[in-house]
Amino acid sequence: MVLLQSLKVLLLFSTLFCVHGQKCGRYYQNGGICVNYKSNEDYIFYAKGQNVLSVESSFGSLAIAQGLSTLQDDDLILGNCVQAFTSFVCAIAFPSCKRIENLYVPNLEVEIVPPCKSTCTNVIESCVTNLKNASTKTQEIIKEYILSHTFFPQDCNGNITTSPPLNFEYPTERCNYSPQLSNRPKCFNPLTEDHKWIETNKSEITSKEFCRNGCCLPCPQSYALYPLNQMKNGFMATQILRIFSVIGSGIILFSYLVLPRKRTHPDILILFASFSIFLYSSNILFSINRPEKVQCATEIVPSTQINNPFYCGLQGALLIFASHATAIWIGFIILNLHVQVVWKSNIMDDKRIYLHVIGWGIPAILTIVALKTYSINYQFATLCFVKVEASNVIFFYPLAVIVVPIFFIHMTTSSYIYWTGRKGKKSNPSFSVSIAHLIRIQWRELLLFVLFFVTVTIYWLFYCIELKSIVTRNNSDVNFLDWINCIQSGKGRSFCANNIASKFMPHYSLILIAEISASLIGVYLFVTIFNEILWLELNQWISETFSSKEIL
């Protein structure tokens, strides 16, 4: 009995999905052209050897018409025409399947239900009759993508022959216009659907800045405006450089921590500078391998210190603190060299408490201000930072107050060494030797400051000039709308990036230069400070430390 029932179920199942070399199945393509007109619960008919994707690939420009219609959601003539034509195409390409309810018939059949004649006449009325009342742009879209379409019916008489499997007359009884089952917009990659807009029946949107008529620019937004994976691969490379910076600054920090002679003035200034640079470079640990944790609060909404307090808020705060601390402690190194060489003074050794108050206090104050004013957002690359409109006041102007005077002190010290050396060489050869010795000792610190100064300058110029074109775009910007129209016209991400977005977005090489320069601070520290003497001292310490443990 059980076997007989199983055979009946198997027979029913097989006949439901296979009818004389052809088959019925469910519409399974989630982002397909007919997603609004075919339910996943209903069975549709298509020929053997075909699937939903292969059938829809023959629809050609219909997807473009849907995409452009989505952008002009308030254009009723265009919307009604595209909706009517899509309903017609989907109805004839995927006619409904209906199983004949008779379990006692030896050879079960599946009845194909052709679309109603009203589905066809509605296309003529919406796309031809009303065309004269449409705007010029709407007329161009309808003529180019719909009226010239191979599926567009010349009239609604005779049999349905547009779709190869069908050769039926249009039924007229108990018919309707085949209304939409859902209101999902057609969004071409990289745009993504606004689920909130769909769920609330167009009454709410996820983001006013990044969504328009049901299509949203996904987070991180800047990535979408460049060719596929270009930004992702570029920033992956800079993340690797930041890892090298962590390692390089970590080696210097460890060396100056464990070697007793490096914990005395003036070497202790390098210790605190290396700690600041290590803290700055270590921000990569928040985003390594998964930068979207820092970049995005949701699929569409970028991170802020409010919606992503740990990955964005804490990471941004540490970045602000470490950046200013690095500038101050490198400045102290240059200032100490200046007072030693020019003023023959060692005053900074006696004022350590003031150095710490300034070196850690000022960065802490600036970080608190940034947090209190909610100024930490994701802007670009893989890190959260100060938002562009507040960046000068909170970050770059204070940094300039630190760096610019130190730059002039650096130039004064270098000039003094140069001119004093020339004079000393004429009057006292031994003096010139001492100057040369001083230069050999201090050139590394001088070079470190020069590299840091160049890095700050490059990053400031990029952040305050070029970055504005990334973060100030909105859905009413003319250039941005041109890019969206390009995407929704089905021209592809790479074409639109190279031909449209390239006109208003920063050049890819400028972004990489800015990010690479900021990623190499720890590498700069290691290259300038680590030398043969430090290696020998560190090697000796390691040998003495571990050999003494073995003896004990």
PDB file of N, CA, C and O in Angstrom, residues 7-49:
ATOM      1  N   LEU A   7       4.462   5.431  -5.534  1.00  0.00           N
ATOM      2  CA  LEU A   7       4.510   5.453  -6.993  1.00  0.00           C
ATOM      3  C   LEU A   7       3.579   6.519  -7.558  1.00  0.00           C
ATOM      4  O   LEU A   7       3.912   7.198  -8.543  1.00  0.00           O
ATOM      5  N   LYS A   8       2.389   6.675  -6.932  1.00  0.00           N
ATOM      6  CA  LYS A   8       1.456   7.700  -7.383  1.00  0.00           C
ATOM      7  C   LYS A   8       2.040   9.102  -7.203  1.00  0.00           C
ATOM      8  O   LYS A   8       1.931   9.962  -8.079  1.00  0.00           O
ATOM      9  N   VAL A   9       2.697   9.325  -6.045  1.00  0.00           N
ATOM     10  CA  VAL A   9       3.314  10.628  -5.783  1.00  0.00           C
ATOM     11  C   VAL A   9       4.436  10.892  -6.768  1.00  0.00           C
ATOM     12  O   VAL A   9       4.591  11.992  -7.312  1.00  0.00           O
ATOM     13  N   LEU A  10       5.261   9.860  -7.029  1.00  0.00           N
ATOM     14  CA  LEU A  10       6.367  10.004  -7.977  1.00  0.00           C
ATOM     15  C   LEU A  10       5.846  10.301  -9.368  1.00  0.00           C
ATOM     16  O   LEU A  10       6.388  11.138 -10.100  1.00  0.00           O
ATOM     17  N   LEU A  11       4.753   9.593  -9.768  1.00  0.00           N
ATOM     18  CA  LEU A  11       4.155   9.833 -11.078  1.00  0.00           C
ATOM     19  C   LEU A  11       3.622  11.246 -11.191  1.00  0.00           C
ATOM     20  O   LEU A  11       3.826  11.938 -12.186  1.00  0.00           O
ATOM     21  N   LEU A  12       2.957  11.701 -10.143  1.00  0.00           N
ATOM     22  CA  LEU A  12       2.421  13.051 -10.125  1.00  0.00           C
ATOM     23  C   LEU A  12       3.531  14.080 -10.228  1.00  0.00           C
ATOM     24  O   LEU A  12       3.470  15.045 -10.997  1.00  0.00           O
ATOM     25  N   PHE A  13       4.614  13.864  -9.500  1.00  0.00           N
ATOM     26  CA  PHE A  13       5.742  14.800  -9.471  1.00  0.00           C
ATOM     27  C   PHE A  13       6.417  14.887 -10.840  1.00  0.00           C
ATOM     28  O   PHE A  13       6.718  15.965 -11.335  1.00  0.00           O
ATOM     29  N   SER A  14       6.612  13.726 -11.448  1.00  0.00           N
ATOM     30  CA  SER A  14       7.309  13.696 -12.732  1.00  0.00           C
ATOM     31  C   SER A  14       6.481  14.334 -13.827  1.00  0.00           C
ATOM     32  O   SER A  14       7.010  15.036 -14.683  1.00  0.00           O
ATOM     33  N   THR A  15       5.185  14.102 -13.807  1.00  0.00           N
ATOM     34  CA  THR A  15       4.344  14.685 -14.849  1.00  0.00           C
ATOM     35  C   THR A  15       4.159  16.181 -14.641  1.00  0.00           C
ATOM     36  O   THR A  15       3.943  16.922 -15.598  1.00  0.00           O
ATOM     37  N   LEU A  16       4.239  16.601 -13.407  1.00  0.00           N
ATOM     38  CA  LEU A  16       4.084  18.021 -13.121  1.00  0.00           C
ATOM     39  C   LEU A  16       5.237  18.814 -13.706  1.00  0.00           C
ATOM     40  O   LEU A  16       5.075  19.930 -14.178  1.00  0.00           O
ATOM     41  N   PHE A  17       6.428  18.223 -13.707  1.00  0.00           N
ATOM     42  CA  PHE A  17       7.611  18.946 -14.141  1.00  0.00           C
ATOM     43  C   PHE A  17       8.081  18.568 -15.535  1.00  0.00           C
ATOM     44  O   PHE A  17       9.027  19.120 -16.035  1.00  0.00           O
ATOM     45  N   CYS A  18       7.463  17.589 -16.152  1.00  0.00           N
ATOM     46  CA  CYS A  18       7.914  17.166 -17.471  1.00  0.00           C
ATOM     47  C   CYS A  18       6.704  16.762 -18.305  1.00  0.00           C
ATOM     48  O   CYS A  18       6.021  15.800 -17.969  1.00  0.00           O
ATOM     49  N   VAL A  19       6.419  17.502 -19.376  1.00  0.00           N
ATOM     50  CA  VAL A  19       5.244  17.258 -20.188  1.00  0.00           C
ATOM     51  C   VAL A  19       5.665  17.147 -21.639  1.00  0.00           C
ATOM     52  O   VAL A  19       5.993  18.142 -22.277  1.00  0.00           O
ATOM     53  N   HIS A  20       5.714  15.891 -22.137  1.00  0.00           N
ATOM     54  CA  HIS A  20       6.027  15.663 -23.539  1.00  0.00           C
ATOM     55  C   HIS A  20       7.303  16.395 -23.964  1.00  0.00           C
ATOM     56  O   HIS A  20       7.307  17.157 -24.938  1.00  0.00           O
ATOM     57  N   GLY A  21       8.374  16.195 -23.243  1.00  0.00           N
ATOM     58  CA  GLY A  21       9.650  16.794 -23.597  1.00  0.00           C
ATOM     59  C   GLY A  21       9.805  18.231 -23.145  1.00  0.00           C
ATOM     60  O   GLY A  21      10.804  18.863 -23.428  1.00  0.00           O
ATOM     61  N   GLN A  22       8.765  18.762 -22.473  1.00  0.00           N
ATOM     62  CA  GLN A  22       8.845  20.106 -21.974  1.00  0.00           C
ATOM     63  C   GLN A  22       8.530  20.085 -20.484  1.00  0.00           C
ATOM     64  O   GLN A  22       8.181  19.042 -19.951  1.00  0.00           O
ATOM     65  N   LYS A  23       8.691  21.194 -19.822  1.00  0.00           N
ATOM     66  CA  LYS A  23       8.588  21.113 -18.369  1.00  0.00           C
ATOM     67  C   LYS A  23       7.983  22.366 -17.754  1.00  0.00           C
ATOM     68  O   LYS A  23       7.912  23.421 -18.371  1.00  0.00           O
ATOM     69  N   CYS A  24       7.554  22.168 -16.503  1.00  0.00           N
ATOM     70  CA  CYS A  24       7.062  23.275 -15.689  1.00  0.00           C
ATOM     71  C   CYS A  24       7.899  23.342 -14.414  1.00  0.00           C
ATOM     72  O   CYS A  24       8.310  22.325 -13.874  1.00  0.00           O
ATOM     73  N   GLY A  25       8.134  24.514 -13.965  1.00  0.00           N
ATOM     74  CA  GLY A  25       8.897  24.695 -12.736  1.00  0.00           C
ATOM     75  C   GLY A  25       8.609  26.059 -12.153  1.00  0.00           C
ATOM     76  O   GLY A  25       7.838  26.840 -12.713  1.00  0.00           O
ATOM     77  N   ARG A  26       9.225  26.351 -11.058  1.00  0.00           N
ATOM     78  CA  ARG A  26       8.980  27.619 -10.377  1.00  0.00           C
ATOM     79  C   ARG A  26       9.958  28.701 -10.860  1.00  0.00           C
ATOM     80  O   ARG A  26      11.071  28.401 -11.242  1.00  0.00           O
ATOM     81  N   TYR A  27       9.485  29.921 -10.809  1.00  0.00           N
ATOM     82  CA  TYR A  27      10.331  31.056 -11.182  1.00  0.00           C
ATOM     83  C   TYR A  27      11.289  31.309 -10.015  1.00  0.00           C
ATOM     84  O   TYR A  27      10.889  31.764  -8.956  1.00  0.00           O
ATOM     85  N   TYR A  28      12.566  31.000 -10.235  1.00  0.00           N
ATOM     86  CA  TYR A  28      13.510  30.985  -9.126  1.00  0.00           C
ATOM     87  C   TYR A  28      14.511  32.132  -9.155  1.00  0.00           C
ATOM     88  O   TYR A  28      15.297  32.280  -8.222  1.00  0.00           O
ATOM     89  N   GLN A  29      14.537  32.955 -10.209  1.00  0.00           N
ATOM     90  CA  GLN A  29      15.586  33.965 -10.310  1.00  0.00           C
ATOM     91  C   GLN A  29      15.213  35.176  -9.465  1.00  0.00           C
ATOM     92  O   GLN A  29      14.365  35.982  -9.838  1.00  0.00           O
ATOM     93  N   ASN A  30      15.924  35.333  -8.371  1.00  0.00           N
ATOM     94  CA  ASN A  30      15.557  36.331  -7.374  1.00  0.00           C
ATOM     95  C   ASN A  30      15.643  37.754  -7.906  1.00  0.00           C
ATOM     96  O   ASN A  30      14.816  38.596  -7.602  1.00  0.00           O
ATOM     97  N   GLY A  31      16.651  38.057  -8.711  1.00  0.00           N
ATOM     98  CA  GLY A  31      16.803  39.411  -9.239  1.00  0.00           C
ATOM     99  C   GLY A  31      16.472  39.495 -10.704  1.00  0.00           C
ATOM    100  O   GLY A  31      16.982  40.369 -11.413  1.00  0.00           O
ATOM    101  N   GLY A  32      15.603  38.605 -11.187  1.00  0.00           N
ATOM    102  CA  GLY A  32      15.321  38.525 -12.612  1.00  0.00           C
ATOM    103  C   GLY A  32      14.408  39.619 -13.118  1.00  0.00           C
ATOM    104  O   GLY A  32      13.839  40.414 -12.358  1.00  0.00           O
ATOM    105  N   ILE A  33      14.242  39.629 -14.418  1.00  0.00           N
ATOM    106  CA  ILE A  33      13.424  40.650 -15.071  1.00  0.00           C
ATOM    107  C   ILE A  33      11.950  40.496 -14.718  1.00  0.00           C
ATOM    108  O   ILE A  33      11.212  41.476 -14.614  1.00  0.00           O
ATOM    109  N   CYS A  34      11.507  39.260 -14.524  1.00  0.00           N
ATOM    110  CA  CYS A  34      10.084  39.007 -14.262  1.00  0.00           C
ATOM    111  C   CYS A  34       9.780  38.827 -12.778  1.00  0.00           C
ATOM    112  O   CYS A  34       8.719  38.296 -12.421  1.00  0.00           O
ATOM    113  N   VAL A  35      10.676  39.273 -11.917  1.00  0.00           N
ATOM    114  CA  VAL A  35      10.510  39.008 -10.491  1.00  0.00           C
ATOM    115  C   VAL A  35       9.245  39.651  -9.921  1.00  0.00           C
ATOM    116  O   VAL A  35       8.670  39.157  -8.950  1.00  0.00           O
ATOM    117  N   ASN A  36       8.803  40.752 -10.519  1.00  0.00           N
ATOM    118  CA  ASN A  36       7.599  41.419 -10.024  1.00  0.00           C
ATOM    119  C   ASN A  36       6.309  40.839 -10.600  1.00  0.00           C
ATOM    120  O   ASN A  36       5.210  41.234 -10.196  1.00  0.00           O
ATOM    121  N   TYR A  37       6.434  39.913 -11.545  1.00  0.00           N
ATOM    122  CA  TYR A  37       5.263  39.437 -12.268  1.00  0.00           C
ATOM    123  C   TYR A  37       5.057  37.937 -12.184  1.00  0.00           C
ATOM    124  O   TYR A  37       4.040  37.430 -12.619  1.00  0.00           O
ATOM    125  N   LYS A  38       6.036  37.236 -11.669  1.00  0.00           N
ATOM    126  CA  LYS A  38       5.935  35.796 -11.484  1.00  0.00           C
ATOM    127  C   LYS A  38       6.271  35.458 -10.040  1.00  0.00           C
ATOM    128  O   LYS A  38       7.317  35.855  -9.529  1.00  0.00           O
ATOM    129  N   SER A  39       5.389  34.726  -9.403  1.00  0.00           N
ATOM    130  CA  SER A  39       5.581  34.355  -8.008  1.00  0.00           C
ATOM    131  C   SER A  39       6.429  33.097  -7.903  1.00  0.00           C
ATOM    132  O   SER A  39       6.341  32.193  -8.748  1.00  0.00           O
ATOM    133  N   ASN A  40       7.232  33.042  -6.877  1.00  0.00           N
ATOM    134  CA  ASN A  40       8.031  31.832  -6.628  1.00  0.00           C
ATOM    135  C   ASN A  40       7.160  30.640  -6.260  1.00  0.00           C
ATOM    136  O   ASN A  40       7.631  29.494  -6.272  1.00  0.00           O
ATOM    137  N   GLU A  41       5.896  30.883  -5.930  1.00  0.00           N
ATOM    138  CA  GLU A  41       4.995  29.806  -5.536  1.00  0.00           C
ATOM    139  C   GLU A  41       4.240  29.221  -6.737  1.00  0.00           C
ATOM    140  O   GLU A  41       3.666  28.142  -6.643  1.00  0.00           O
ATOM    141  N   ASP A  42       4.228  29.939  -7.843  1.00  0.00           N
ATOM    142  CA  ASP A  42       3.485  29.480  -9.020  1.00  0.00           C
ATOM    143  C   ASP A  42       4.401  28.737  -9.984  1.00  0.00           C
ATOM    144  O   ASP A  42       5.599  29.038 -10.069  1.00  0.00           O
ATOM    145  N   TYR A  43       3.805  27.802 -10.700  1.00  0.00           N
ATOM    146  CA  TYR A  43       4.576  27.066 -11.696  1.00  0.00           C
ATOM    147  C   TYR A  43       4.462  27.749 -13.052  1.00  0.00           C
ATOM    148  O   TYR A  43       3.401  28.254 -13.435  1.00  0.00           O
ATOM    149  N   ILE A  44       5.585  27.760 -13.777  1.00  0.00           N
ATOM    150  CA  ILE A  44       5.616  28.358 -15.105  1.00  0.00           C
ATOM    151  C   ILE A  44       6.114  27.320 -16.105  1.00  0.00           C
ATOM    152  O   ILE A  44       6.770  26.344 -15.740  1.00  0.00           O
ATOM    153  N   PHE A  45       5.788  27.565 -17.369  1.00  0.00           N
ATOM    154  CA  PHE A  45       6.130  26.619 -18.423  1.00  0.00           C
ATOM    155  C   PHE A  45       7.296  27.162 -19.255  1.00  0.00           C
ATOM    156  O   PHE A  45       7.330  28.340 -19.611  1.00  0.00           O
ATOM    157  N   TYR A  46       8.260  26.301 -19.548  1.00  0.00           N
ATOM    158  CA  TYR A  46       9.297  26.642 -20.517  1.00  0.00           C
ATOM    159  C   TYR A  46       9.806  25.371 -21.166  1.00  0.00           C
ATOM    160  O   TYR A  46       9.672  24.273 -20.629  1.00  0.00           O
ATOM    161  N   ALA A  47      10.382  25.530 -22.352  1.00  0.00           N
ATOM    162  CA  ALA A  47      10.750  24.382 -23.173  1.00  0.00           C
ATOM    163  C   ALA A  47      11.911  23.606 -22.561  1.00  0.00           C
ATOM    164  O   ALA A  47      12.700  24.134 -21.781  1.00  0.00           O
ATOM    165  N   LYS A  48      12.015  22.361 -22.954  1.00  0.00           N
ATOM    166  CA  LYS A  48      13.105  21.517 -22.491  1.00  0.00           C
ATOM    167  C   LYS A  48      14.448  22.103 -22.953  1.00  0.00           C
ATOM    168  O   LYS A  48      14.584  22.561 -24.082  1.00  0.00           O
ATOM    169  N   GLY A  49      15.424  22.051 -22.064  1.00  0.00           N
ATOM    170  CA  GLY A  49      16.738  22.607 -22.368  1.00  0.00           C
ATOM    171  C   GLY A  49      16.856  24.073 -22.021  1.00  0.00           C
ATOM    172  O   GLY A  49      17.937  24.654 -22.108  1.00  0.00           O
TER     173      GLY A  49
END
